[in-house]
Amino acid sequence: MPAIVVVGAQWGDEGKGKATDQLGSDVDYVVKFNGGNNAGHTVVVDGEKYALHLLPSGILSPGVTPVIGNGVVVDLQVLFEELEALESRGVDISRLKISASAHVIASYNRTLDRVSERFLGKRQIGTTGRGIGPTYADKMNRVGIRIQDLFDASILRQKVEGALENKNSLLVKVYNRRAADVDRVTEELLAYAERVRPMVADTTLELNKALDEGKTVLFEAGQATMLDVDHGTYPFVTSSSATAGGACTGSGVGPTRIDRVIGVIKAYTTRVGEGPFPTELTDEVGEGLRQAGGEFGVTTGRPRRTGWYDAVIARYAARVNGLTDFVMTKLDVLSDYAEIPVCVAYDIDGTRVEEMPASQSDFHHAKPIYEMLDGWKEDISHCRSFEELPEKARAYVEYLESISGCRISAIGVGPSRDATIVRHALVPGA
């Protein structure tokens, strides 16, 4: 049975949660392998809307074991708030597993995130201020706090003290803020130890054993390809590996075990935060797309920037992730347009460029080259097969497939769990 990776193929908010949720009945484990509560998934089940931030989408599927992998950074307060909210709505949360090696977001990480972002002024990156970047920085600087550290008060205090040695100087002398108290921070973290203990496991061992036993494991990325710390629009990126390679490092499952890589992509494009965005629409057309698509952040409520479909980005995502399939979402949002522009290449200083520029400076100056496709101006939310779609909607999908570097195996035509057209099975043998 397969190991499947689901990643965002644009700048996030593509509908990965819905895609993962739809696969839930065919998988045994769903693993979040990167990021933290700096992004969110909205999943609609039987007309009920669930907003997930830190938890894997698989927690909504009965019988699925949801896993928070070692590559995730965990805000314990957010974790328990989210769990309590789901439990109050009758969701079974008892199967959740958390890697003992996942790093913890401490209160000083959140403080540093907010004050350092303000300090940047015009050079702001557009972070969510939730402490994600500083926690990953601590991890790489080897002064991070891990889940397993919560179970030894003496070790925990030593680690907090070591982490704050330089941070307090920075907070006081550079940012003019109050120093964080070692004892208070230690007590804050220890307060969660016994609550989280039953959930903690050697998830690397459990996931590999599950694959050995023929079970299906789905790896769910937070953020997206264009926000990946290595392959995204640096420095306007997240602090983790949001591409398919991150599934291996963030879970402890080797690359030879991955069978399929699914990229989730909208029928148009959005992004949140600062940074380049070649097809961005800053006029009333962009606002109309935002309103029609409900393009507001699940985690922050921030309005998303909107633009037309960008095939250059799609081809890039297919390449760096090794995609086997695309899942396209929100095709129904485009139903009101007589003509729909599609970006097929960039104009960079008078030169036509069909692949992602290697230079970030060139990407900043990229202007979209559009092909115009006919719209269909029909409601498609009821369609459940490709043949039911209007001819021009089918032509739009087929054209995008031909220029995006990968087959489009499923198409979302509405927010509900069943509002999906499946062209090719996403789980082998399902």
Short mmCIF file of C-alpha atoms in Angstrom, two decimals:
data_model
loop_
_atom_site.label_atom_id
_atom_site.label_comp_id
_atom_site.label_asym_id
_atom_site.label_seq_id
_atom_site.Cartn_x
_atom_site.Cartn_y
_atom_site.Cartn_z
CA MET A 1 0.00 0.00 0.00
CA PRO A 2 1.20 3.52 -0.74
CA ALA A 3 2.77 6.46 1.01
CA ILE A 4 1.26 9.61 -0.51
CA VAL A 5 2.43 13.22 -0.14
CA VAL A 6 -0.01 16.13 -0.57
CA VAL A 7 1.58 19.56 -1.06
CA GLY A 8 0.43 23.02 -2.02
CA ALA A 9 1.56 23.92 -5.53
CA GLN A 10 1.21 27.71 -5.25
CA TRP A 11 1.53 30.07 -2.25
CA GLY A 12 -0.79 28.18 0.08
CA ASP A 13 -4.54 28.21 0.71
CA GLU A 14 -5.11 25.93 -2.30
CA GLY A 15 -7.45 23.55 -0.47
CA LYS A 16 -5.00 20.94 0.79
CA GLY A 17 -7.20 20.24 3.79
CA LYS A 18 -10.15 19.32 1.61
CA ALA A 19 -7.97 17.17 -0.65
CA THR A 20 -6.54 15.33 2.36
CA ASP A 21 -9.96 14.94 3.91
CA GLN A 22 -11.36 13.42 0.70
CA LEU A 23 -8.62 10.79 0.77
CA GLY A 24 -9.34 10.04 4.43
CA SER A 25 -11.54 7.01 3.82
CA ASP A 26 -8.75 5.39 1.80
CA VAL A 27 -5.84 5.99 4.22
CA ASP A 28 -4.83 4.80 7.68
CA TYR A 29 -2.53 7.63 8.81
CA VAL A 30 -2.43 11.36 8.00
CA VAL A 31 0.83 13.07 8.94
CA LYS A 32 1.50 16.80 9.23
CA PHE A 33 5.23 17.09 8.59
CA ASN A 34 6.08 20.81 8.63
CA GLY A 35 4.95 24.22 9.80
CA GLY A 36 2.78 25.00 12.78
CA ASN A 37 -0.33 27.05 13.48
CA ASN A 38 0.72 29.71 10.96
CA ALA A 39 -1.63 28.32 8.33
CA GLY A 40 -5.07 26.81 8.27
CA HIS A 41 -7.27 24.37 6.42
CA THR A 42 -11.02 24.72 6.05
CA VAL A 43 -12.86 21.42 5.65
CA VAL A 44 -16.62 21.14 5.15
CA VAL A 45 -18.18 17.85 6.31
CA ASP A 46 -21.96 17.31 6.02
CA GLY A 47 -22.47 21.06 5.78
CA GLU A 48 -20.37 21.73 8.90
CA LYS A 49 -17.26 23.86 8.54
CA TYR A 50 -14.09 22.96 10.45
CA ALA A 51 -11.10 25.31 10.58
CA LEU A 52 -7.89 23.43 11.40
CA HIS A 53 -4.59 25.15 12.09
CA LEU A 54 -2.14 22.83 13.80
CA LEU A 55 -3.92 19.49 13.55
CA PRO A 56 -3.76 17.22 10.48
CA SER A 57 -6.97 17.13 8.43
CA GLY A 58 -7.16 13.38 8.99
CA ILE A 59 -8.43 14.00 12.50
CA LEU A 60 -11.89 14.49 10.94
CA SER A 61 -11.91 11.02 9.34
CA PRO A 62 -13.09 8.14 11.56
CA GLY A 63 -10.53 5.36 11.83
CA VAL A 64 -7.61 7.49 10.64
CA THR A 65 -4.65 8.06 12.95
CA PRO A 66 -3.57 11.73 12.75
CA VAL A 67 0.13 12.39 13.42
CA ILE A 68 2.06 15.57 14.17
CA GLY A 69 5.54 14.77 12.90
CA ASN A 70 8.99 15.78 14.10
CA GLY A 71 9.19 18.54 11.47
CA VAL A 72 6.30 20.50 13.01
CA VAL A 73 6.62 23.27 15.60
CA VAL A 74 3.88 23.03 18.24
CA ASP A 75 2.16 25.80 20.16
CA LEU A 76 0.76 23.77 23.06
CA GLN A 77 -1.92 26.29 23.95
CA VAL A 78 -3.22 26.28 20.37
CA LEU A 79 -3.01 22.48 20.26
CA PHE A 80 -5.31 22.01 23.24
CA GLU A 81 -7.69 24.80 22.23
CA GLU A 82 -8.10 23.14 18.86
CA LEU A 83 -8.55 19.68 20.37
CA GLU A 84 -11.14 20.93 22.85
CA ALA A 85 -13.08 22.70 20.09
CA LEU A 86 -13.22 19.52 18.00
CA GLU A 87 -14.14 17.32 20.96
CA SER A 88 -17.00 19.65 21.85
CA ARG A 89 -18.40 19.02 18.36
CA GLY A 90 -18.22 15.25 18.74
CA VAL A 91 -14.97 14.61 16.88
CA ASP A 92 -12.90 11.67 18.19
CA ILE A 93 -9.45 13.05 19.09
CA SER A 94 -8.17 9.97 20.91
CA ARG A 95 -6.03 8.68 18.03
CA LEU A 96 -3.75 11.73 17.79
CA LYS A 97 0.00 11.00 17.94
CA ILE A 98 2.71 13.64 18.40
CA SER A 99 6.41 13.12 17.75
CA ALA A 100 8.56 13.36 20.87
CA SER A 101 11.07 15.24 18.67
CA ALA A 102 8.70 17.99 17.49
CA HIS A 103 9.79 21.42 18.71
CA VAL A 104 7.71 23.60 21.01
CA ILE A 105 6.85 27.25 20.41
CA ALA A 106 7.65 29.09 23.65
CA SER A 107 6.13 32.46 24.56
CA TYR A 108 9.44 34.23 23.88
CA ASN A 109 9.39 32.91 20.30
CA ARG A 110 6.03 34.60 19.70
CA THR A 111 7.31 37.84 21.23
CA LEU A 112 10.43 37.84 19.08
CA ASP A 113 8.41 37.11 15.96
CA ARG A 114 6.17 40.12 16.47
CA VAL A 115 8.78 42.66 17.52
CA SER A 116 11.35 41.66 14.90
CA GLU A 117 8.73 41.93 12.14
CA ARG A 118 7.79 45.44 13.26
CA PHE A 119 11.47 46.31 13.47
CA LEU A 120 11.91 45.48 9.76
CA GLY A 121 9.54 48.28 8.73
CA LYS A 122 9.26 48.39 4.92
CA ARG A 123 11.26 45.16 4.67
CA GLN A 124 8.62 43.14 6.52
CA ILE A 125 8.16 39.55 5.38
CA GLY A 126 4.50 39.30 6.36
CA THR A 127 4.74 36.63 9.06
CA THR A 128 1.71 35.64 11.13
CA GLY A 129 3.51 36.61 14.35
CA ARG A 130 2.93 33.16 15.86
CA GLY A 131 6.55 32.38 16.65
CA ILE A 132 7.11 29.91 13.82
CA GLY A 133 10.30 31.41 12.37
CA PRO A 134 12.07 32.01 15.70
CA THR A 135 11.24 28.44 16.80
CA TYR A 136 12.75 26.97 13.64
CA ALA A 137 15.76 29.28 14.13
CA ASP A 138 16.18 27.87 17.65
CA LYS A 139 15.98 24.37 16.21
CA MET A 140 18.79 25.08 13.75
CA ASN A 141 20.81 26.92 16.39
CA ARG A 142 20.40 23.86 18.66
CA VAL A 143 18.77 25.81 21.47
CA GLY A 144 15.23 24.58 20.81
CA ILE A 145 12.76 22.98 23.22
CA ARG A 146 11.32 19.63 22.13
CA ILE A 147 8.17 17.86 23.30
CA GLN A 148 10.27 15.23 25.09
CA ASP A 149 11.95 17.96 27.17
CA LEU A 150 8.64 18.65 28.95
CA PHE A 151 8.98 15.39 30.88
CA ASP A 152 12.19 16.36 32.72
CA ALA A 153 11.75 19.63 34.66
CA SER A 154 15.46 20.04 35.34
CA ILE A 155 16.47 19.57 31.70
CA LEU A 156 13.65 21.83 30.56
CA ARG A 157 14.74 24.67 32.80
CA GLN A 158 18.35 24.36 31.63
CA LYS A 159 17.22 24.51 28.02
CA VAL A 160 14.98 27.53 28.59
CA GLU A 161 17.83 29.27 30.41
CA GLY A 162 20.20 28.54 27.54
CA ALA A 163 17.72 29.76 24.94
CA LEU A 164 17.09 33.01 26.81
CA GLU A 165 20.72 33.86 27.42
CA ASN A 166 21.03 35.71 24.12
CA LYS A 167 17.36 36.38 23.49
CA ASN A 168 16.91 38.52 26.59
CA SER A 169 19.81 40.73 25.57
CA LEU A 170 18.17 41.13 22.18
CA LEU A 171 14.74 41.86 23.67
CA VAL A 172 16.06 44.44 26.14
CA LYS A 173 18.90 46.13 24.30
CA VAL A 174 17.66 46.09 20.72
CA TYR A 175 13.86 45.91 20.89
CA ASN A 176 13.41 47.76 24.20
CA ARG A 177 11.20 45.00 25.59
CA ARG A 178 11.06 43.29 28.97
CA ALA A 179 13.28 40.24 29.47
CA ALA A 180 11.55 36.86 29.60
CA ASP A 181 11.67 35.13 32.98
CA VAL A 182 13.23 31.65 32.95
CA ASP A 183 11.08 30.27 35.77
CA ARG A 184 7.84 31.65 34.37
CA VAL A 185 8.50 30.23 30.89
CA THR A 186 9.49 26.86 32.35
CA GLU A 187 6.30 26.72 34.43
CA GLU A 188 4.18 27.65 31.40
CA LEU A 189 5.59 24.72 29.44
CA LEU A 190 5.51 22.23 32.32
CA ALA A 191 1.80 22.92 32.78
CA TYR A 192 1.15 21.00 29.54
CA ALA A 193 3.40 18.00 30.26
CA GLU A 194 0.87 15.57 31.68
CA ARG A 195 -1.84 16.57 29.21
CA VAL A 196 0.35 15.93 26.20
CA ARG A 197 2.15 12.83 27.54
CA PRO A 198 -0.47 10.26 26.38
CA MET A 199 -0.25 11.58 22.82
CA VAL A 200 3.53 11.42 22.51
CA ALA A 201 5.06 8.57 20.54
CA ASP A 202 8.03 7.46 18.47
CA THR A 203 6.13 8.43 15.34
CA THR A 204 9.01 7.62 12.99
CA LEU A 205 8.96 4.01 14.18
CA GLU A 206 5.17 3.80 14.09
CA LEU A 207 4.88 5.18 10.55
CA ASN A 208 7.54 2.87 9.14
CA LYS A 209 5.91 -0.11 10.83
CA ALA A 210 2.56 0.92 9.39
CA LEU A 211 4.02 0.94 5.88
CA ASP A 212 5.66 -2.45 6.54
CA GLU A 213 2.21 -3.77 7.46
CA GLY A 214 0.69 -2.57 4.19
CA LYS A 215 -1.13 0.42 5.60
CA THR A 216 -1.59 3.65 3.65
CA VAL A 217 0.09 6.79 5.00
CA LEU A 218 -0.70 10.27 3.72
CA PHE A 219 1.73 13.14 4.37
CA GLU A 220 0.10 16.58 4.49
CA ALA A 221 2.18 19.72 3.95
CA GLY A 222 1.53 23.03 5.63
CA GLN A 223 2.13 26.17 3.55
CA ALA A 224 3.12 25.49 -0.09
CA THR A 225 5.83 25.14 -2.73
CA MET A 226 6.30 28.87 -3.34
CA LEU A 227 6.68 29.41 0.42
CA ASP A 228 9.29 26.65 0.87
CA VAL A 229 12.40 27.97 2.62
CA ASP A 230 14.65 26.58 -0.13
CA HIS A 231 12.50 26.60 -3.24
CA GLY A 232 10.07 29.46 -2.61
CA THR A 233 10.21 33.20 -3.23
CA TYR A 234 12.91 33.78 -0.62
CA PRO A 235 12.95 35.69 1.74
CA PHE A 236 9.15 35.95 1.52
CA VAL A 237 8.75 32.33 2.57
CA THR A 238 7.95 30.19 5.58
CA SER A 239 10.69 28.71 7.78
CA SER A 240 10.23 25.04 6.91
CA SER A 241 10.36 22.61 3.99
CA ALA A 242 6.89 22.72 2.44
CA THR A 243 7.80 20.69 -0.64
CA ALA A 244 7.62 16.91 -0.99
CA GLY A 245 11.17 16.42 0.27
CA GLY A 246 10.09 17.86 3.60
CA ALA A 247 7.74 14.89 4.07
CA CYS A 248 10.77 12.64 4.54
CA THR A 249 12.79 14.85 6.87
CA GLY A 250 9.68 15.96 8.77
CA SER A 251 8.45 12.44 9.47
CA GLY A 252 11.43 10.08 9.41
CA VAL A 253 10.11 8.08 6.46
CA GLY A 254 12.63 7.58 3.66
CA PRO A 255 12.15 8.78 0.06
CA THR A 256 12.11 5.26 -1.40
CA ARG A 257 8.81 4.66 0.41
CA ILE A 258 6.92 7.51 -1.29
CA ASP A 259 4.60 6.22 -4.04
CA ARG A 260 2.66 9.29 -5.14
CA VAL A 261 3.00 13.08 -4.81
CA ILE A 262 -0.15 15.16 -5.24
CA GLY A 263 0.02 18.92 -5.80
CA VAL A 264 -3.06 20.96 -4.89
CA ILE A 265 -3.59 23.99 -7.08
CA LYS A 266 -6.38 26.53 -7.47
CA ALA A 267 -7.99 27.29 -10.82
CA TYR A 268 -6.56 30.78 -10.22
CA THR A 269 -3.83 32.01 -7.84
CA THR A 270 -3.68 33.64 -4.40
CA ARG A 271 -1.03 34.55 -1.90
CA VAL A 272 -0.90 36.04 1.61
CA GLY A 273 1.90 38.24 2.88
CA GLU A 274 4.59 40.18 1.09
CA GLY A 275 6.62 39.20 -1.96
CA PRO A 276 6.38 38.99 -5.76
CA PHE A 277 3.20 37.78 -7.46
CA PRO A 278 3.31 38.16 -11.28
CA THR A 279 -0.41 37.62 -12.03
CA GLU A 280 -1.73 39.70 -9.13
CA LEU A 281 -4.90 41.70 -9.76
CA THR A 282 -5.05 44.90 -7.72
CA ASP A 283 -8.25 46.24 -9.28
CA GLU A 284 -11.96 45.49 -8.96
CA VAL A 285 -11.47 42.23 -10.88
CA GLY A 286 -9.10 41.02 -8.18
CA GLU A 287 -11.55 42.10 -5.48
CA GLY A 288 -14.36 40.27 -7.25
CA LEU A 289 -12.24 37.11 -7.37
CA ARG A 290 -11.49 37.52 -3.65
CA GLN A 291 -15.14 37.83 -2.73
CA ALA A 292 -16.32 35.03 -5.01
CA GLY A 293 -13.66 32.66 -3.71
CA GLY A 294 -13.92 33.69 -0.05
CA GLU A 295 -10.23 34.50 -0.11
CA PHE A 296 -9.57 35.41 3.50
CA GLY A 297 -7.03 33.64 5.69
CA VAL A 298 -8.32 30.80 7.88
CA THR A 299 -5.75 31.59 10.58
CA THR A 300 -5.43 35.38 10.36
CA GLY A 301 -8.53 36.54 8.50
CA ARG A 302 -6.25 38.59 6.25
CA PRO A 303 -7.56 39.20 2.71
CA ARG A 304 -5.58 37.15 0.22
CA ARG A 305 -4.00 38.71 -2.82
CA THR A 306 -5.62 37.30 -5.97
CA GLY A 307 -4.56 36.70 -9.56
CA TRP A 308 -5.03 34.50 -12.61
CA TYR A 309 -3.68 30.98 -13.01
CA ASP A 310 0.10 30.88 -13.45
CA ALA A 311 1.32 27.88 -15.47
CA VAL A 312 4.98 28.82 -14.90
CA ILE A 313 4.52 28.25 -11.18
CA ALA A 314 2.56 25.06 -11.83
CA ARG A 315 5.37 23.63 -13.97
CA TYR A 316 7.91 24.62 -11.33
CA ALA A 317 5.89 22.94 -8.57
CA ALA A 318 5.54 19.80 -10.67
CA ARG A 319 9.31 19.70 -11.13
CA VAL A 320 10.61 20.41 -7.62
CA ASN A 321 8.05 18.12 -5.98
CA GLY A 322 8.13 15.32 -8.54
CA LEU A 323 4.34 15.54 -8.79
CA THR A 324 2.36 12.59 -10.09
CA ASP A 325 -1.02 14.37 -9.95
CA PHE A 326 -2.66 17.75 -9.55
CA VAL A 327 -5.87 18.31 -7.62
CA MET A 328 -7.44 21.52 -8.91
CA THR A 329 -9.77 23.37 -6.54
CA LYS A 330 -12.32 26.18 -6.89
CA LEU A 331 -13.05 25.80 -10.60
CA ASP A 332 -16.60 26.94 -9.74
CA VAL A 333 -15.30 30.38 -8.69
CA LEU A 334 -14.50 31.14 -12.35
CA SER A 335 -18.05 30.47 -13.56
CA ASP A 336 -18.95 34.16 -13.94
CA TYR A 337 -16.28 35.13 -16.45
CA ALA A 338 -16.80 35.41 -20.20
CA GLU A 339 -13.03 35.22 -20.76
CA ILE A 340 -10.34 33.87 -18.45
CA PRO A 341 -6.67 34.85 -18.82
CA VAL A 342 -4.04 32.16 -18.15
CA CYS A 343 -0.39 33.07 -17.62
CA VAL A 344 1.71 30.83 -19.89
CA ALA A 345 5.09 32.61 -19.64
CA TYR A 346 6.78 35.75 -18.33
CA ASP A 347 8.20 38.81 -20.03
CA ILE A 348 11.43 39.72 -18.24
CA ASP A 349 13.10 42.79 -19.69
CA GLY A 350 11.79 41.98 -23.15
CA THR A 351 12.66 38.27 -23.08
CA ARG A 352 10.02 35.54 -23.04
CA VAL A 353 10.70 33.14 -20.14
CA GLU A 354 8.71 29.92 -19.79
CA GLU A 355 10.33 28.49 -16.65
CA MET A 356 10.75 29.88 -13.14
CA PRO A 357 13.65 32.37 -13.19
CA ALA A 358 16.65 31.26 -11.14
CA SER A 359 17.16 34.87 -10.03
CA GLN A 360 14.78 36.31 -7.48
CA SER A 361 15.43 39.74 -8.95
CA ASP A 362 14.23 38.53 -12.36
CA PHE A 363 11.12 37.08 -10.76
CA HIS A 364 10.36 40.43 -9.14
CA HIS A 365 10.40 42.01 -12.61
CA ALA A 366 8.41 39.25 -14.35
CA LYS A 367 5.32 40.38 -16.25
CA PRO A 368 2.72 37.75 -17.16
CA ILE A 369 2.15 36.72 -20.78
CA TYR A 370 -1.47 35.66 -21.06
CA GLU A 371 -3.49 33.36 -23.29
CA MET A 372 -7.22 34.11 -23.28
CA LEU A 373 -9.63 31.20 -22.81
CA ASP A 374 -13.40 31.23 -23.16
CA GLY A 375 -15.39 31.20 -19.93
CA TRP A 376 -18.57 29.16 -19.45
CA LYS A 377 -20.87 31.36 -17.31
CA GLU A 378 -22.78 28.36 -15.95
CA ASP A 379 -23.18 26.96 -12.45
CA ILE A 380 -21.01 23.84 -12.21
CA SER A 381 -21.33 23.13 -8.48
CA HIS A 382 -23.69 20.20 -9.16
CA CYS A 383 -21.31 18.43 -11.57
CA ARG A 384 -19.83 15.15 -10.34
CA SER A 385 -18.22 13.86 -13.53
CA PHE A 386 -15.94 15.51 -16.06
CA GLU A 387 -18.49 14.90 -18.81
CA GLU A 388 -21.10 16.91 -16.89
CA LEU A 389 -18.98 20.06 -17.03
CA PRO A 390 -19.77 22.60 -19.76
CA GLU A 391 -17.60 22.14 -22.85
CA LYS A 392 -15.67 25.36 -22.21
CA ALA A 393 -14.98 24.39 -18.59
CA ARG A 394 -13.59 21.06 -19.81
CA ALA A 395 -11.49 22.91 -22.37
CA TYR A 396 -10.10 25.17 -19.61
CA VAL A 397 -9.06 22.18 -17.49
CA GLU A 398 -7.57 20.32 -20.46
CA TYR A 399 -5.58 23.36 -21.56
CA LEU A 400 -4.21 23.92 -18.05
CA GLU A 401 -3.28 20.24 -17.86
CA SER A 402 -1.41 20.46 -21.16
CA ILE A 403 0.81 23.34 -19.97
CA SER A 404 1.23 22.56 -16.26
CA GLY A 405 3.56 19.56 -16.34
CA CYS A 406 1.27 17.02 -14.71
CA ARG A 407 -2.16 15.45 -15.11
CA ILE A 408 -5.14 16.98 -13.31
CA SER A 409 -6.70 14.01 -11.52
CA ALA A 410 -9.43 15.72 -9.49
CA ILE A 411 -11.36 18.98 -9.75
CA GLY A 412 -13.11 20.83 -6.95
CA VAL A 413 -16.43 22.48 -7.89
CA GLY A 414 -17.58 23.56 -4.43
CA PRO A 415 -16.56 23.62 -0.75
CA SER A 416 -18.30 20.46 0.43
CA ARG A 417 -16.59 17.10 0.79
CA ASP A 418 -18.47 15.56 -2.14
CA ALA A 419 -18.17 18.52 -4.55
CA THR A 420 -15.29 16.93 -6.43
CA ILE A 421 -14.88 15.41 -9.88
CA VAL A 422 -12.41 12.51 -9.91
CA ARG A 423 -10.76 11.80 -13.27
CA HIS A 424 -8.02 9.44 -12.01
CA ALA A 425 -7.85 7.53 -8.71
CA LEU A 426 -5.51 9.30 -6.28
CA VAL A 427 -4.93 6.25 -4.09
CA PRO A 428 -3.62 3.27 -6.09
CA GLY A 429 -6.06 0.40 -5.88
CA ALA A 430 -8.80 2.50 -4.28
#
